[in-house]
mmCIF file of C-alpha atoms in Angstrom:
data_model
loop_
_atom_site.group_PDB
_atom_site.id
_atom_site.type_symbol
_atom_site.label_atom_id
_atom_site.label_comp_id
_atom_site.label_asym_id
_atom_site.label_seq_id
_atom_site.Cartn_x
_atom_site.Cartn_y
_atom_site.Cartn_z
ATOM 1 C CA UNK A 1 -20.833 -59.395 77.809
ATOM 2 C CA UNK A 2 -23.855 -59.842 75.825
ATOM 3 C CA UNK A 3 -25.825 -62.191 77.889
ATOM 4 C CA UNK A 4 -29.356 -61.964 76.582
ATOM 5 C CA UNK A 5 -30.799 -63.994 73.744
ATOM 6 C CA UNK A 6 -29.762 -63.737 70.593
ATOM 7 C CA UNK A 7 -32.025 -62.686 67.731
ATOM 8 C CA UNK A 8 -31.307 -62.991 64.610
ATOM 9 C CA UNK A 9 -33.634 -60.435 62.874
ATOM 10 C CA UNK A 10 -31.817 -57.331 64.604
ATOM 11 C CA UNK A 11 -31.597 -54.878 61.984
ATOM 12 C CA UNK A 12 -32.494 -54.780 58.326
ATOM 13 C CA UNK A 13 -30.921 -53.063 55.253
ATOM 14 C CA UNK A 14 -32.116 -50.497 52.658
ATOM 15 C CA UNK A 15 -30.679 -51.071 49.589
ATOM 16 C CA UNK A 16 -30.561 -50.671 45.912
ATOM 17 C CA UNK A 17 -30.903 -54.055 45.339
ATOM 18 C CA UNK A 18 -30.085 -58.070 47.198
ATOM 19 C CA UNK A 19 -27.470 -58.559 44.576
ATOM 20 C CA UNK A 20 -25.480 -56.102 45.748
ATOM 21 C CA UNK A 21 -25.680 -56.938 49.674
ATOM 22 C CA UNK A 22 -23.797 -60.147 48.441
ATOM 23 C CA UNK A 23 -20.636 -57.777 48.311
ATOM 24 C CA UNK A 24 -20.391 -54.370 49.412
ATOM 25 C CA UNK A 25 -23.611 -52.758 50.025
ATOM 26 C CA UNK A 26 -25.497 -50.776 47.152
ATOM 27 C CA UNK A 27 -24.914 -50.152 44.196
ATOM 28 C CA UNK A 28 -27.920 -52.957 41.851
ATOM 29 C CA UNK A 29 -30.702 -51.715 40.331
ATOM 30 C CA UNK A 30 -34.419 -52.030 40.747
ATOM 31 C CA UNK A 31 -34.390 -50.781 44.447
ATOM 32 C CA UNK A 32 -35.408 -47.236 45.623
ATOM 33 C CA UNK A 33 -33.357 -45.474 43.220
ATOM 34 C CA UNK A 34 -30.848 -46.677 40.437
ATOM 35 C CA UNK A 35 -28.429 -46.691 42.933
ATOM 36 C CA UNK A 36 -28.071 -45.898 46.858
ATOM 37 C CA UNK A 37 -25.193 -43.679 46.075
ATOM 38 C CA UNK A 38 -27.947 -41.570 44.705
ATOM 39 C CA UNK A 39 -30.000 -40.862 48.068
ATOM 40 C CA UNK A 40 -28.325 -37.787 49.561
ATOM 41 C CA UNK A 41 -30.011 -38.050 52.852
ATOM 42 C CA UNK A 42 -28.817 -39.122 56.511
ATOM 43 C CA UNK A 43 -32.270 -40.790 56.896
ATOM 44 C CA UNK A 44 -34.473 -42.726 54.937
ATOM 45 C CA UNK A 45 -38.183 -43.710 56.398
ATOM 46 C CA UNK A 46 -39.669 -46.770 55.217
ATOM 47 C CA UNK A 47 -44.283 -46.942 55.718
ATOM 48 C CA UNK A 48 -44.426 -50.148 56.702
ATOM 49 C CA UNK A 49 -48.158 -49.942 55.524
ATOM 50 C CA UNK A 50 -47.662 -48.826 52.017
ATOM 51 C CA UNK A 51 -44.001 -49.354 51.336
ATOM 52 C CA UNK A 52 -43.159 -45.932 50.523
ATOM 53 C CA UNK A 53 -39.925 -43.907 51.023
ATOM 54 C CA UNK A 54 -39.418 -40.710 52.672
ATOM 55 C CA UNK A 55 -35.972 -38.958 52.745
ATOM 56 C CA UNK A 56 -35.340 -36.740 55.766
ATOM 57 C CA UNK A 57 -32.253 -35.314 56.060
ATOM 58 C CA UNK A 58 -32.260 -34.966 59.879
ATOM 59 C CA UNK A 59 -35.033 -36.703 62.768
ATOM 60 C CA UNK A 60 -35.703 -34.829 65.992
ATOM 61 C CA UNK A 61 -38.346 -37.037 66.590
ATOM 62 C CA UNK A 62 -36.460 -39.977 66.208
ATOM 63 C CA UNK A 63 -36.850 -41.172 69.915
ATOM 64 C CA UNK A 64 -40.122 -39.621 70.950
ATOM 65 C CA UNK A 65 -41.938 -40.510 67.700
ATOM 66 C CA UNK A 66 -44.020 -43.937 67.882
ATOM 67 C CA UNK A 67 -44.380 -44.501 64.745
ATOM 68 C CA UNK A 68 -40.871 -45.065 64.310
ATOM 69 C CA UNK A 69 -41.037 -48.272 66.097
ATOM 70 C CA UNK A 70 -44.019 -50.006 65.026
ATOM 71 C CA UNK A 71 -45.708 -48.354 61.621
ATOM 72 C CA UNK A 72 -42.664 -47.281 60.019
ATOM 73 C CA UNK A 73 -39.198 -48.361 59.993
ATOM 74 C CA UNK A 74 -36.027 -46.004 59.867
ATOM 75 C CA UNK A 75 -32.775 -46.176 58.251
ATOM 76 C CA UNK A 76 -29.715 -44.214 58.858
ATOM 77 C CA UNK A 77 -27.064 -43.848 55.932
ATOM 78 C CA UNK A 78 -23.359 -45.859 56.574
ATOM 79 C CA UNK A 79 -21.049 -43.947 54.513
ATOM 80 C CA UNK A 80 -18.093 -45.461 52.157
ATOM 81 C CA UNK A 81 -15.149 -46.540 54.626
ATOM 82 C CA UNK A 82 -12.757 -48.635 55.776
ATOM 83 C CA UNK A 83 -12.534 -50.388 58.581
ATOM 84 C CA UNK A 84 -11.756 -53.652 60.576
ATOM 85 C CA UNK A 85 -13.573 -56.796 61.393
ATOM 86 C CA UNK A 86 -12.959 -59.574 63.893
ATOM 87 C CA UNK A 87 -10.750 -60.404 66.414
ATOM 88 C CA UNK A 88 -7.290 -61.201 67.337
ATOM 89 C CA UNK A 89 -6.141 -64.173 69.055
ATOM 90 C CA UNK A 90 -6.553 -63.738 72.987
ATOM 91 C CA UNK A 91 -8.909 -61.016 72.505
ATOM 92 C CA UNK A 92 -12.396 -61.090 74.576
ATOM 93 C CA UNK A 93 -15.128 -63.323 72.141
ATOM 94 C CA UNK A 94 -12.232 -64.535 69.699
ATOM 95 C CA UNK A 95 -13.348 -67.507 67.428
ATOM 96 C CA UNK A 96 -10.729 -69.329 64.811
ATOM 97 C CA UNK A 97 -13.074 -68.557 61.926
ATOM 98 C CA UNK A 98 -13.750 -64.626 62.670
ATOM 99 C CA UNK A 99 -9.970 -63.625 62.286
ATOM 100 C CA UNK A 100 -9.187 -59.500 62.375
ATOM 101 C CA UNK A 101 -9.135 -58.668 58.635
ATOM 102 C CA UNK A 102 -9.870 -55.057 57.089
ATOM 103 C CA UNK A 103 -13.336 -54.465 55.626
ATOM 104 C CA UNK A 104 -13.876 -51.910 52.977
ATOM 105 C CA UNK A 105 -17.720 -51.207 52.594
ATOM 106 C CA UNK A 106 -19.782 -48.524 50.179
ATOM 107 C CA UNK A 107 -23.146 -46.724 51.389
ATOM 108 C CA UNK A 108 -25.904 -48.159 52.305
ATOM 109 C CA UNK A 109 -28.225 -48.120 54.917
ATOM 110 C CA UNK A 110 -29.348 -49.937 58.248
ATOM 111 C CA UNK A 111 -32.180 -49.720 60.732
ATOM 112 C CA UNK A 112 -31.645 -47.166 63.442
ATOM 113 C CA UNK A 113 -32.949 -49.563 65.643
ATOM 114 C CA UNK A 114 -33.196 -53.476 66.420
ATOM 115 C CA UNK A 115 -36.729 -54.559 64.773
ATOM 116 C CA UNK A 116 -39.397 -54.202 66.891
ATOM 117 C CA UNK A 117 -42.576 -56.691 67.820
ATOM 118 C CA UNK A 118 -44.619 -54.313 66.160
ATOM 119 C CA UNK A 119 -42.929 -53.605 63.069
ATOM 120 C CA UNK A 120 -42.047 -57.341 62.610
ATOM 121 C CA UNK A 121 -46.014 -58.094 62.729
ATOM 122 C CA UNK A 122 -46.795 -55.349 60.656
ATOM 123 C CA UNK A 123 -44.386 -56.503 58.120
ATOM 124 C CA UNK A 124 -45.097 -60.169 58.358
ATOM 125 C CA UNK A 125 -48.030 -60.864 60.302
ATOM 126 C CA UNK A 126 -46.768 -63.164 62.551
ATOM 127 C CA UNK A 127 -45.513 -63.056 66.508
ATOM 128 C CA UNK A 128 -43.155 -65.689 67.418
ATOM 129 C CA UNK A 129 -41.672 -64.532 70.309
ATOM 130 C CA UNK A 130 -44.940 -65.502 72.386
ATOM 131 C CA UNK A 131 -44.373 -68.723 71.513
ATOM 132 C CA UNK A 132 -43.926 -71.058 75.271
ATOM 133 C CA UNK A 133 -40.334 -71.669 74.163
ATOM 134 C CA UNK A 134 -39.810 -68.080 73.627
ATOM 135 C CA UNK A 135 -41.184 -66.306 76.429
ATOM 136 C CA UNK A 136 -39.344 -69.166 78.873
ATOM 137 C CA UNK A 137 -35.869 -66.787 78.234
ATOM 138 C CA UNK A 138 -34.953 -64.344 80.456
ATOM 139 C CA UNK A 139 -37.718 -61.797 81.056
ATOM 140 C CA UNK A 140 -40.173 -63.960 80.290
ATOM 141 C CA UNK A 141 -43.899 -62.548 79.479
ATOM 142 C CA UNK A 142 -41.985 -58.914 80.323
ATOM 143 C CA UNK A 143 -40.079 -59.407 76.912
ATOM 144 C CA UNK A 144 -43.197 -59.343 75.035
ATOM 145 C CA UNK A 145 -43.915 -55.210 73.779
ATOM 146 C CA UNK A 146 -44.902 -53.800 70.797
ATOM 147 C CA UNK A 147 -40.984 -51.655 71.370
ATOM 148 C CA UNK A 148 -38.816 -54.599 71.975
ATOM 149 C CA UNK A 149 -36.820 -55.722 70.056
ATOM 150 C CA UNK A 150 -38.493 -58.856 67.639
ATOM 151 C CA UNK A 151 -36.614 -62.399 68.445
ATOM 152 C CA UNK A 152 -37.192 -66.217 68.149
ATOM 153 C CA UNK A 153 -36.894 -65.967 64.654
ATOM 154 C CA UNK A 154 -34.603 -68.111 61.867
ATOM 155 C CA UNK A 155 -32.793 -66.631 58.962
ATOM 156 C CA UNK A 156 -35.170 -68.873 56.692
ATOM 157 C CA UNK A 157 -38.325 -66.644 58.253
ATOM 158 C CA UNK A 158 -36.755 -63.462 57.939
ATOM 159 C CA UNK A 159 -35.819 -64.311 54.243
ATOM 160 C CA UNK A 160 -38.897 -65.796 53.241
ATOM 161 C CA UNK A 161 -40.846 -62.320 54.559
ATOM 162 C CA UNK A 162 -38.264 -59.659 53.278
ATOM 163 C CA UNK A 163 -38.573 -61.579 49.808
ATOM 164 C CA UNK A 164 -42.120 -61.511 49.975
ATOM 165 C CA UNK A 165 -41.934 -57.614 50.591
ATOM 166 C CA UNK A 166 -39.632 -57.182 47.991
ATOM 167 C CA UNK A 167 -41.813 -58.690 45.251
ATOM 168 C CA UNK A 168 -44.526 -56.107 46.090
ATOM 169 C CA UNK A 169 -42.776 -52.836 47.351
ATOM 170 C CA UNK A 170 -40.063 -50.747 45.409
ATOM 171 C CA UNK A 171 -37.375 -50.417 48.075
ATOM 172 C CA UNK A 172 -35.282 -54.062 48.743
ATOM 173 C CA UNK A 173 -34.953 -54.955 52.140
ATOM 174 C CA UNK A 174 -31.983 -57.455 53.357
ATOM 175 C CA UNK A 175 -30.141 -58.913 56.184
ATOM 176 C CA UNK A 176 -26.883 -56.973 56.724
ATOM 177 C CA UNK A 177 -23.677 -58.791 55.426
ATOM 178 C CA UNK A 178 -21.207 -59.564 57.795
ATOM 179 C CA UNK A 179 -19.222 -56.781 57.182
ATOM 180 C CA UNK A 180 -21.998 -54.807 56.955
ATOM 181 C CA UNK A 181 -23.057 -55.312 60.503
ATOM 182 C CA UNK A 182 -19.659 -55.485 62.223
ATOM 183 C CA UNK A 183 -18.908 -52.354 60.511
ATOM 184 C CA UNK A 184 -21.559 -50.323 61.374
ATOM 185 C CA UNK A 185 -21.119 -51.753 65.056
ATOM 186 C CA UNK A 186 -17.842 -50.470 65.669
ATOM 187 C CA UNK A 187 -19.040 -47.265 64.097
ATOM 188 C CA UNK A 188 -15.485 -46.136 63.452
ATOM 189 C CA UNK A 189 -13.570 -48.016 66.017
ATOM 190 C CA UNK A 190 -10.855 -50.401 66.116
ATOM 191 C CA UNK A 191 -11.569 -51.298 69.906
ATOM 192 C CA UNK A 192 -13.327 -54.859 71.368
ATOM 193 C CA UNK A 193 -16.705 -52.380 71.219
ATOM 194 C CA UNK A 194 -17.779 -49.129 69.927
ATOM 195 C CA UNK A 195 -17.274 -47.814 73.263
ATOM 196 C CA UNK A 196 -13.396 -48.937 73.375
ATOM 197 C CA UNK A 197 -12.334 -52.572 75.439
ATOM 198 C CA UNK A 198 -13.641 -51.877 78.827
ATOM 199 C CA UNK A 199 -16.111 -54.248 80.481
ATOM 200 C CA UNK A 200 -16.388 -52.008 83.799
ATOM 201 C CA UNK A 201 -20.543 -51.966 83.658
ATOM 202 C CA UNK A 202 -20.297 -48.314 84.196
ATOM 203 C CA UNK A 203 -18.388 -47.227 80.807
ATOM 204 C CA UNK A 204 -20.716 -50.105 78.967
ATOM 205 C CA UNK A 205 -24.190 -49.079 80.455
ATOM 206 C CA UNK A 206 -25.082 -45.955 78.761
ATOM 207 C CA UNK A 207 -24.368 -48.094 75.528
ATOM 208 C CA UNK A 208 -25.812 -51.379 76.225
ATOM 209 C CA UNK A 209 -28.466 -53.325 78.009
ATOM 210 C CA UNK A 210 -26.963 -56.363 79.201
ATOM 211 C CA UNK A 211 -27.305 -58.327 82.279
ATOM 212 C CA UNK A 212 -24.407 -56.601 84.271
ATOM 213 C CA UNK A 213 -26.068 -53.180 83.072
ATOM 214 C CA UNK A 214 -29.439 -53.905 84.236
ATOM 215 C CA UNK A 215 -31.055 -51.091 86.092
ATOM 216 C CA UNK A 216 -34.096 -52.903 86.603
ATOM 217 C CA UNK A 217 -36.264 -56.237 85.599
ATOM 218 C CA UNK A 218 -34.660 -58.917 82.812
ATOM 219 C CA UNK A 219 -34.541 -59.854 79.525
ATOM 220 C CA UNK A 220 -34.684 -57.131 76.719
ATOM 221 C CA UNK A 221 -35.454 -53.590 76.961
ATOM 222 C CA UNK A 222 -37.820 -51.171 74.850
ATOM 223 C CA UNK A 223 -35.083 -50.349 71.307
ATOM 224 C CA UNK A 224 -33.559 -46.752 71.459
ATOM 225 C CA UNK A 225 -33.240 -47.003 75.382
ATOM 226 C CA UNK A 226 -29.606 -46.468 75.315
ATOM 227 C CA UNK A 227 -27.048 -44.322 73.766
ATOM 228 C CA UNK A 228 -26.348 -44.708 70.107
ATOM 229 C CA UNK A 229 -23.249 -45.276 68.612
ATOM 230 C CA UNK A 230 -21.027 -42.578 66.756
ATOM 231 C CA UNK A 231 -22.582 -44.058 63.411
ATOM 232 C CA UNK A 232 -26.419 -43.048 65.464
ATOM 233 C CA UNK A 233 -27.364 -46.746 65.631
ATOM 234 C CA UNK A 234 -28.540 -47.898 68.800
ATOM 235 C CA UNK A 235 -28.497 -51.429 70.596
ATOM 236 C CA UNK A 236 -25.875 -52.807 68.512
ATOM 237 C CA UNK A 237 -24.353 -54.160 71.225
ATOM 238 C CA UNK A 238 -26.381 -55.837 74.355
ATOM 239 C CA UNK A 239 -30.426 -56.032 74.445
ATOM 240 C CA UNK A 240 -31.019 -58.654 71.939
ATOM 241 C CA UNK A 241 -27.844 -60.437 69.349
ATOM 242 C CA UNK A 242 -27.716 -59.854 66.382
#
């Protein structure tokens, strides 16, 4: 399904503090608040300039607002759930080690949208996906835009910057777990995707960007250019991997 590069920035967490991403989401101190329980708001918008915190309870300009894609960086509250991860034997994408298994998570909060070019070099500076190994992928040169999605990355890199950040700025930024991701994925569903098991491109394109949803060109799209999922997160599947 997913046939474009993987990335393995694709979205970053807001939480209380890293301890607690090592198990179920928020709850450590020393983050934006004692506690992420705390924050009462759908939204949380993180200056990517100052590292400052502003709680909105709803975004019309979520989509049609720039800034949301390059100088700031929004995050959209998961709620306490339960939920399943994985896949069962035969299914579409199954692997021995990623067996179906029920997930339990508590609040926290993920990007709205894949990271961006722009709000990856705003937060560290650097632009790796114009490297001559990177922009040889599908889409070449067209894959390079402030609003794509940021790839060609490691998990060392990401780590090394989010730490970095977290030293200076009051809010802790993180990698989603596992569980974290796949649950906010599904959004609610016990399905292959969010959307339920189909693979016909015309139930899967207003969801995803992948090559047999293509309208036009190759490689990645601009984030937000699809619908978003019943949790309001958008890309998680197709465009780039996470």
């Amino acid at each position: 399904m997913e046939h474009l590069m993987r990335s393995i920035v694709g979205l970053i967490v807001l939480a209380a503090g890293i301890a607690s991403l090592a198990g179920c989401g928020g709850g450590g101190g020393g983050g934006v608040t004692t506690d992420v329980g705390i924050l009462t708001s759908d939204y949380q918008v993180l200056d990517l300039t100052t590292g400052t915190v502003e709680s909105r309870q709803s975004l019309p300009d979520l989509l049609t607002n720039p800034a949301y894609k390059t100088t700031k960086m929004v995050f959209k509250a998961v709620y306490t759930g339960s939920g399943v991860v994985g896949a069962l034997p035969g299914e579409f994408g199954f692997q021995a080690d990623e067996g179906r298994t029920g997930v339990d998570v508590t609040k926290y909060y993920l990007a709205t949208f894949e990271v961006t070019q722009k709000q990856w070099e705003n937060l560290a500076g650097t632009t790796p996906w114009t490297s001559g190994q990177a922009v040889s992928v599908a889409g070449g040169a067209a894959s390079v835009a402030d609003g794509k999605p940021a790839f060609n990355l490691s998990y060392q890199a990401i780590k090394d910057v989010l730490d970095a950040r977290n030293a200076a700025w009051t809010p802790t930024l993180a990698l989603p777990t596992n569980s974290q991701w796949e649950y906010a994925c599904r959004a609610g569903a016990t399905s292959l995707y969010a959307w339920g098991d189909s693979h016909a491109p015309s139930v899967v394109s207003p969801f995803a960007r992948t090559w047999e949803t293509l309208a036009s060109g190759t490689g990645p799209g601009l984030v937000g250019g699809r619908s978003a999922n019943a949790f309001g997160l958008y890309d998680m599947h197709g465009n780039v991997w996470e």
